[in-house]
Coordinates of C-alpha atoms and ligand atoms in Angstrom, one line a residue:
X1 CA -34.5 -74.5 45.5
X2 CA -31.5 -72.2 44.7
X3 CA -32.5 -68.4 44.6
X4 CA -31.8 -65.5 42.0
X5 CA -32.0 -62.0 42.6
X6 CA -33.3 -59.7 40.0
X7 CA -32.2 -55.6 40.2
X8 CA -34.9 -54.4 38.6
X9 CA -35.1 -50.6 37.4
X10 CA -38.4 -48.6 36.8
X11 CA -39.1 -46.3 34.2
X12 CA -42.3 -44.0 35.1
X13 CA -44.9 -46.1 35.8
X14 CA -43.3 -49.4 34.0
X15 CA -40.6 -51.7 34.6
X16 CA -37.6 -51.2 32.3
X17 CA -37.0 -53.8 29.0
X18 CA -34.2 -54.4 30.3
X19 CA -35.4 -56.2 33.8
X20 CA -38.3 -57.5 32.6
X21 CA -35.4 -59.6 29.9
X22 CA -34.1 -60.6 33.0
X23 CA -37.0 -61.1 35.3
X24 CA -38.3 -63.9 32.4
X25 CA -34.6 -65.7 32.2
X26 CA -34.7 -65.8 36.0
X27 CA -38.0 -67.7 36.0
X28 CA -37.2 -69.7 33.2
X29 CA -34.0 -71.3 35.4
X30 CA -36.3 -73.0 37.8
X31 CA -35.1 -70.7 40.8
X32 CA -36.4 -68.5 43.0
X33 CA -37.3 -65.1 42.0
X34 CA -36.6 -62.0 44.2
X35 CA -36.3 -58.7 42.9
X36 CA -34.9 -55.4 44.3
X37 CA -36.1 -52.2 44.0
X38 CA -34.2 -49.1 44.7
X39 CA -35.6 -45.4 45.3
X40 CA -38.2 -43.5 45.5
X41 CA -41.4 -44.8 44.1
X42 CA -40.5 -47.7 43.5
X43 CA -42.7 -49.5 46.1
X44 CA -45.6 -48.9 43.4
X45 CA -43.6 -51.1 41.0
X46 CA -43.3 -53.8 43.1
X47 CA -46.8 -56.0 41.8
X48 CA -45.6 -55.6 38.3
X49 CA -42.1 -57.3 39.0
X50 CA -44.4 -59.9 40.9
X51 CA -46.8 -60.1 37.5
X52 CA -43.2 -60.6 35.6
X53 CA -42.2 -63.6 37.9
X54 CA -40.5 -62.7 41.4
X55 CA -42.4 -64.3 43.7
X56 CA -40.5 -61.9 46.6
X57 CA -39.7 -58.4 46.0
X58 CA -37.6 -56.5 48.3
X59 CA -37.8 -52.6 48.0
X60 CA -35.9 -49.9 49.5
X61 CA -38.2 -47.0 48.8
X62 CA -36.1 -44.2 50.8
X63 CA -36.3 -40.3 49.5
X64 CA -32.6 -40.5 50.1
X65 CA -32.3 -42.7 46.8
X66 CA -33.8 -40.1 44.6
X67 CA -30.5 -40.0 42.6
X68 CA -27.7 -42.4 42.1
X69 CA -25.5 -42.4 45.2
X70 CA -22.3 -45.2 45.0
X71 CA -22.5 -45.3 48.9
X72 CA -26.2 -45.2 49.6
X73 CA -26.8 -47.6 46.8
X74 CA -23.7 -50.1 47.6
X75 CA -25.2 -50.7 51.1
X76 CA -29.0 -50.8 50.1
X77 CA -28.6 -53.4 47.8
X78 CA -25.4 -55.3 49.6
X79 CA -27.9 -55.7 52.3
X80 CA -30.7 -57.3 49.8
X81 CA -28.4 -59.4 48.2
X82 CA -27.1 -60.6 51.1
X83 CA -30.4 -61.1 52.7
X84 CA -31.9 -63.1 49.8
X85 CA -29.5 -66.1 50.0
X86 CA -29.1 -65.9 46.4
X87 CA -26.1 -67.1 44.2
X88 CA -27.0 -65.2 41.1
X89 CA -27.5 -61.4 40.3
X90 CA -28.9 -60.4 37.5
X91 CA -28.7 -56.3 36.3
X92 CA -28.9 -55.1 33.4
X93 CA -25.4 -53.6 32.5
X94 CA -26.0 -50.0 32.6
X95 CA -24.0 -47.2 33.5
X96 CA -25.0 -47.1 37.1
X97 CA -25.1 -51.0 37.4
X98 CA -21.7 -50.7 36.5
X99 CA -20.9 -48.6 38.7
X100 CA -22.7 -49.8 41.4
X101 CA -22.0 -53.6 41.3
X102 CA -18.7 -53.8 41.5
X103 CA -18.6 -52.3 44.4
X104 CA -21.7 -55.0 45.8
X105 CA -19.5 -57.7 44.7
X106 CA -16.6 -56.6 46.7
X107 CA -18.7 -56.1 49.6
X108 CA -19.3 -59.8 49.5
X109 CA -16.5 -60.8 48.1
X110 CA -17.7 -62.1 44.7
X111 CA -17.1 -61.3 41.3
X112 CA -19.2 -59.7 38.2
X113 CA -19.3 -60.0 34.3
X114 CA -20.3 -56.8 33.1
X115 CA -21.5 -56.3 29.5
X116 CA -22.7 -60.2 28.9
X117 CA -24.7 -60.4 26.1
X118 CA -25.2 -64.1 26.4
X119 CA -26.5 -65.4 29.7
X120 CA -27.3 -69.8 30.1
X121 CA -29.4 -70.5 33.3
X122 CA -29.4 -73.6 35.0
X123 CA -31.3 -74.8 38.2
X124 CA -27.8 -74.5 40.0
X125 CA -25.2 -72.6 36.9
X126 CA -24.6 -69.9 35.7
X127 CA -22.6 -69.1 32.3
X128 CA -22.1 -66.0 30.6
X129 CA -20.4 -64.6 27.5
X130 CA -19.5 -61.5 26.8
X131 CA -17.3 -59.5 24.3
X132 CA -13.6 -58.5 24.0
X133 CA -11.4 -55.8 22.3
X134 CA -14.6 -53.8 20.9
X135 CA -16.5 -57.0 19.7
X136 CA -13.3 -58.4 17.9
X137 CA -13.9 -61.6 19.9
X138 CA -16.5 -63.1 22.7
X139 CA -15.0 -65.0 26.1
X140 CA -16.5 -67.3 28.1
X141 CA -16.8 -66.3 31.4
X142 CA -17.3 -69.1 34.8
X143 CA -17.0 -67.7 38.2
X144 CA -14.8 -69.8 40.8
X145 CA -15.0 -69.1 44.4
X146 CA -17.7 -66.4 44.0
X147 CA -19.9 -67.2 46.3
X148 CA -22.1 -64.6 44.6
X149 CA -22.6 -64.5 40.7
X150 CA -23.3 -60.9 39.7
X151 CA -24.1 -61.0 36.0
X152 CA -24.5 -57.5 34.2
X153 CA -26.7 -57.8 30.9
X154 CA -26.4 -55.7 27.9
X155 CA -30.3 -55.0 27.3
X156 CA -31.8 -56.3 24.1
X157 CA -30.0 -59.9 24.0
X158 CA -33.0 -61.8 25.9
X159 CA -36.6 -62.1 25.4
X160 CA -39.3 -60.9 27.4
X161 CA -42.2 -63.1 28.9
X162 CA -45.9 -63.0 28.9
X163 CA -46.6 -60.8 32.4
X164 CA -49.2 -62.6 34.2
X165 CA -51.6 -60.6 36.1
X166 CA -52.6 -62.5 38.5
X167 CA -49.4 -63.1 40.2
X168 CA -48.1 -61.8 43.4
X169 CA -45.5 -61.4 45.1
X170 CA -44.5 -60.8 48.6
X171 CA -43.3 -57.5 49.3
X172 CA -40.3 -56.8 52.0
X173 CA -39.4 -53.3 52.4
X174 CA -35.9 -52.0 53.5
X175 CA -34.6 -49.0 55.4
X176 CA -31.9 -47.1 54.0
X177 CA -29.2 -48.4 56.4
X178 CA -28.5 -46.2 58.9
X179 CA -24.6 -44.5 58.5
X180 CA -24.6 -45.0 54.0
X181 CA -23.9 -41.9 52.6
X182 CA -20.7 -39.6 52.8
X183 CA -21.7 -38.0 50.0
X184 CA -24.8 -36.3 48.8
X185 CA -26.1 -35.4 45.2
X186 CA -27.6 -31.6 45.6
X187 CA -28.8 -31.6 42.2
X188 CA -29.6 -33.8 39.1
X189 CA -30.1 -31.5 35.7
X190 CA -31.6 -33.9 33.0
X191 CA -30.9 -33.7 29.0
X192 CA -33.6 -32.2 27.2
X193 CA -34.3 -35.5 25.7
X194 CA -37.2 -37.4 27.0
X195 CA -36.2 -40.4 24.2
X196 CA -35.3 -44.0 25.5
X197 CA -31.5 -43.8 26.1
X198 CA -29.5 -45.2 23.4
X199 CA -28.0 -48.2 25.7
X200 CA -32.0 -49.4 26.4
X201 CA -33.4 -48.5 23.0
X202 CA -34.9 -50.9 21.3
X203 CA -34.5 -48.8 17.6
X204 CA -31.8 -46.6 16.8
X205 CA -31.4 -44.4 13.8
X206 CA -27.8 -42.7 14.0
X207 CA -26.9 -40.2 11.6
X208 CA -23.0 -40.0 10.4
X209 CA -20.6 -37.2 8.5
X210 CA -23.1 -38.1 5.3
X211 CA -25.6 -35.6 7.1
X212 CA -23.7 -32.7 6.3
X213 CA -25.0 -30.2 9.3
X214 CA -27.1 -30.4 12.4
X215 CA -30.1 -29.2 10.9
X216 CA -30.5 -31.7 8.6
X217 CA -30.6 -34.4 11.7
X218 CA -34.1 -33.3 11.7
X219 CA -34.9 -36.0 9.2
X220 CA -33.6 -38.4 11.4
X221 CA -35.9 -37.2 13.9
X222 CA -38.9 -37.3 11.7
X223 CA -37.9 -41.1 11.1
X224 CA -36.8 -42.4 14.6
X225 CA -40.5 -40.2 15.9
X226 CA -42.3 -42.8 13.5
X227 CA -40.4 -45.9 14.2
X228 CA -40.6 -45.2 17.8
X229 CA -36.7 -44.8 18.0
X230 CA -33.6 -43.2 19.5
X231 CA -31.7 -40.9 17.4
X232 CA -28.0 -41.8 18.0
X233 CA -24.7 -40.7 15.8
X234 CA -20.7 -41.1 15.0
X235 CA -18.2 -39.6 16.4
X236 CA -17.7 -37.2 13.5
X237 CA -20.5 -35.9 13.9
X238 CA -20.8 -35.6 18.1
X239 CA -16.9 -34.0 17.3
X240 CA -18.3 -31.1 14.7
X241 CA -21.1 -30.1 17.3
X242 CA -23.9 -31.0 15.4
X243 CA -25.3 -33.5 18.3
X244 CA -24.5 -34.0 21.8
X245 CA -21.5 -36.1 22.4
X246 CA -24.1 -38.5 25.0
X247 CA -25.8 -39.4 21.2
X248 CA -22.1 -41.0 20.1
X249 CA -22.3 -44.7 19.4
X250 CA -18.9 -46.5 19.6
X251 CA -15.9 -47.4 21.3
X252 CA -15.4 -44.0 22.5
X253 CA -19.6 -44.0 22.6
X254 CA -22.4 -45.5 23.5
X255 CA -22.6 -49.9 23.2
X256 CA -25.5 -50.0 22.1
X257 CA -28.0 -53.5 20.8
X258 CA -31.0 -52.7 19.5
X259 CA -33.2 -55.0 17.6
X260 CA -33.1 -52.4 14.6
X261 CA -30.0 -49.8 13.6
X262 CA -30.4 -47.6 10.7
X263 CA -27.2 -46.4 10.0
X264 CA -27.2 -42.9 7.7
X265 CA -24.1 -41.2 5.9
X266 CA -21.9 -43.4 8.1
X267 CA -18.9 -45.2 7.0
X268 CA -18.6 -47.8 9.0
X269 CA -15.3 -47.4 11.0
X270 CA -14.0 -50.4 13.2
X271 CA -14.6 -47.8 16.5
X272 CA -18.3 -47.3 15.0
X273 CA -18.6 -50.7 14.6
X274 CA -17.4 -51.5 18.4
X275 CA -20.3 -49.8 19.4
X276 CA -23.2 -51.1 17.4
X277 CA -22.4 -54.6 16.0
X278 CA -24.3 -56.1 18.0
X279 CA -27.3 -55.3 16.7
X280 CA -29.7 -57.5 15.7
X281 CA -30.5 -55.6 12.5
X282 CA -28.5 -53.6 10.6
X283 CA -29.8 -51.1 8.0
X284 CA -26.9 -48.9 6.5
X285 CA -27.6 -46.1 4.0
X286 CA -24.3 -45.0 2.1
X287 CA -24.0 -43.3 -1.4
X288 CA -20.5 -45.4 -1.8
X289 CA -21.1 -49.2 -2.3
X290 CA -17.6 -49.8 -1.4
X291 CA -18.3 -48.3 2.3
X292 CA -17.6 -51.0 5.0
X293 CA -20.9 -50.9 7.1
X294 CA -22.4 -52.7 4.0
X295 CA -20.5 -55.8 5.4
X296 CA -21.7 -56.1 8.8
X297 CA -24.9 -54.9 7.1
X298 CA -28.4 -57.1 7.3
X299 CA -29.8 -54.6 4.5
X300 CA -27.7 -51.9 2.6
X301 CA -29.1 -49.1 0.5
X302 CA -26.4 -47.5 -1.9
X303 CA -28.3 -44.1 -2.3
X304 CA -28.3 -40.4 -1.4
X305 CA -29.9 -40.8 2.2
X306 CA -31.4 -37.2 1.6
X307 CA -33.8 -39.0 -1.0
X308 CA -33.9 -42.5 1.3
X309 CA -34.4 -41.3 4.7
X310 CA -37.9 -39.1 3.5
X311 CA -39.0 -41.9 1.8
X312 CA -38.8 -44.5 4.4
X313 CA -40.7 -42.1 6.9
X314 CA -43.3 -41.8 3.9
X315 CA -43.7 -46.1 3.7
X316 CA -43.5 -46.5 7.6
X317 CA -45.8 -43.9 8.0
X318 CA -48.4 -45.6 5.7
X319 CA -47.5 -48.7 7.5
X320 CA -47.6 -48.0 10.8
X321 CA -50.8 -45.9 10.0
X322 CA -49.5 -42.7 11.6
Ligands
LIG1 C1 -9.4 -43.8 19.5 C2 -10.6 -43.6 18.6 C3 -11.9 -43.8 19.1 C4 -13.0 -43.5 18.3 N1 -14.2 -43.7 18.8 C5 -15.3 -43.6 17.9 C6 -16.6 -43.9 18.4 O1 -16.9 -44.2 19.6 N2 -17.6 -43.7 17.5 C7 -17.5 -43.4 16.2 O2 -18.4 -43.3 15.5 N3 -16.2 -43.1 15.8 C8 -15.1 -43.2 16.6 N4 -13.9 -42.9 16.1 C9 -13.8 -42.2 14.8 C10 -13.8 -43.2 13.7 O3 -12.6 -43.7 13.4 C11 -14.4 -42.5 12.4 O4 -13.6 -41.4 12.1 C12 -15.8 -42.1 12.5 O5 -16.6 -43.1 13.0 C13 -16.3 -41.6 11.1 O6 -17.6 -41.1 11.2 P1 -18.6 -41.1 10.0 O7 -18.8 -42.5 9.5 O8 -19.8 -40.3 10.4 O9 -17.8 -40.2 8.9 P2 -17.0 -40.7 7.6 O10 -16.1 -41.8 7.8 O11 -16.6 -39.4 7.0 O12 -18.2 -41.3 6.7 C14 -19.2 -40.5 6.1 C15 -20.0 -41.5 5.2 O13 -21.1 -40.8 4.7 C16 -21.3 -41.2 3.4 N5 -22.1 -40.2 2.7 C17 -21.8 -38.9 2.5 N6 -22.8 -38.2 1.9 C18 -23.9 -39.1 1.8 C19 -25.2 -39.0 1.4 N7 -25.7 -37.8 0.9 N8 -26.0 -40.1 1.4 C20 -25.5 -41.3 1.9 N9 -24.2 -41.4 2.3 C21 -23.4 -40.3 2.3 C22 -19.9 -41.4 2.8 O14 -19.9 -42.2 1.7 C23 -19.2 -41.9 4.0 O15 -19.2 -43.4 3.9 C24 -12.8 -43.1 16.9 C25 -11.5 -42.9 16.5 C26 -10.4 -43.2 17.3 C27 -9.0 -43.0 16.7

């Protein structure tokens, strides 16, 4: 049986939307399941990537990989990879994965789709599409003479499986190979937010120009705090200072797919759009019918989203019993 090899990334005490997408599609090919783990910790995540269908699971669970390293990472998971005898990766196409798997690939002289956002599985193929030119068309992607497929995922584009508990996995642990590492991360200093990040969310309510200051993103907040969302914006709006530019969506942004985007008080330029069309639902509040999000719009509301936004807050609340 041919073997796939999951990199799977942790969030607290759970395994990331993201890989769990990924660890289902991998078990639904009929292959072999091993997953990788990478840092600190991550040794206690290892039965849940086994309940989520690896049936091996190889960590690396050295203090050295507290924070993103290119060198320590690169040979960590070269030497998983490589030790797997798989012909697919699968990540999900993050900043770090992006950073990190080209670098893999080259190692073992393969090559990698970043950004796929549509991933078919066979027994023995692989075949991936993925967008060009800010969404303005998809390609096809096939790998020739990769004797590695490394497949990056956008998160959000798969579903996840049913996590049964009483599977296990074997677990294979991994030194840090000796000699990684010319360079060293002192320090990491994290955002103040402790919200999903935009690229993982799986609801995003972005506020545009139509919000008028910073303080008024505060009804944003109260509606992405009810819906369980990430509050994400335009560039306008990261531009004038009202948000951090780490909340832009766009081409210049954030790519972001989340099953729900509430758009507020934003027009709907093409760059805007590169960012976030490929969502799977699209809410747009504008006061001018005429705007262009209406048309890559699921629902529109033509209102003042002063009025709108408090009142949705007000119906989901009563919905979602909060
Ligand atoms: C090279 C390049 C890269 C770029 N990259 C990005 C990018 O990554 N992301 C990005 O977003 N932009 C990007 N832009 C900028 C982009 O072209 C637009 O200028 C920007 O997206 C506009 O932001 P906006 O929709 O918030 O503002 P506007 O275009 O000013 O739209 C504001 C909207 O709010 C509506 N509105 C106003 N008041 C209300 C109200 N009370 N209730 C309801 N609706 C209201 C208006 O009708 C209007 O449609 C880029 C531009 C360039 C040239």
């Amino acid at each position: 049986m041919s073997k796939i090899f999951v990199f799977v990334e942790g969030h607290g005490s759970e395994l990331k939307k993201g890989s769990l997408e990924l660890l289902n599609a991998a078990k639904q090919s009929g292959r072999e399941v091993i997953a990788g783990l990478v840092g600190p910790g991550t040794k206690a995540l290892a039965a849940k990537a086994g309940q989520n269908g690896a049936k091996t699971v190889f960590v690396c669970d050295d203090a050295g990989l507290g924070h993103y390293n290119p060198d320590t990472f690169t040979a960590a998971v070269s030497t998983m990879v490589k030790e797997s005898g798989a012909d697919v990766v699968l990540a999900s196409s993050s900043v770090m994965a992006r950073d990190l798997f080209p670098r893999v690939a080259a190692r073992l002289d393969s090559g990698v789709a970043s950004d796929c956002t549509v991933l078919e599985l066979s027994a023995s193929g692989v075949k991936v599409r993925k967008p060009l030119y800010s969404g303005k068309c998809t390609a096809e992607v096939e790998f020739v003479n990769s004797p590695v497929r490394f497949v990056l995922m956008r998160p959000n584009q798969l579903p996840v499986g049913a996590a049964d508990a009483a599977a296990t996995a074997t677990v294979r642990e991994f030194p840090l190979p000796a000699g990684s590492g010319k360079i060293t991360c002192k320090e990491m200093v994290k955002g103040a937010s402790n919200k999903t990040d935009l690229t993982e969310a799986n609801a995003i309510v972005s506020g545009g120009r139509g919000m008028q200051n910073a303080e008024n993103f505060k009804i944003l907040d109260d509606l992405a705090n009810t819906l369980g969302a990430t509050v994400g914006a335009s560039r306008a709006v990261a531009d004038a200072g009202w948000v951090p530019h780490s909340m832009q969506v766009g081409q210049t942004g954030k790519t972001v797919a989340p099953s729900l985007y509430i758009a507020a008080g934003i027009s709907g330029a093409i760059q805007h759009l590169a960012g976030m069309s490929g969502s799977k639902v699209i809410v747009a509040i504008n006061k001018d019918p005429d705007a262009p999000i209406f048309q890559k719009s699921t629902y529109g509301i033509v209102g003042d989203l002063f009025e709108v936004i408090p009142k949705l807050t007000e119906e989901f609340k009563k919905a979602l019993h909060k």
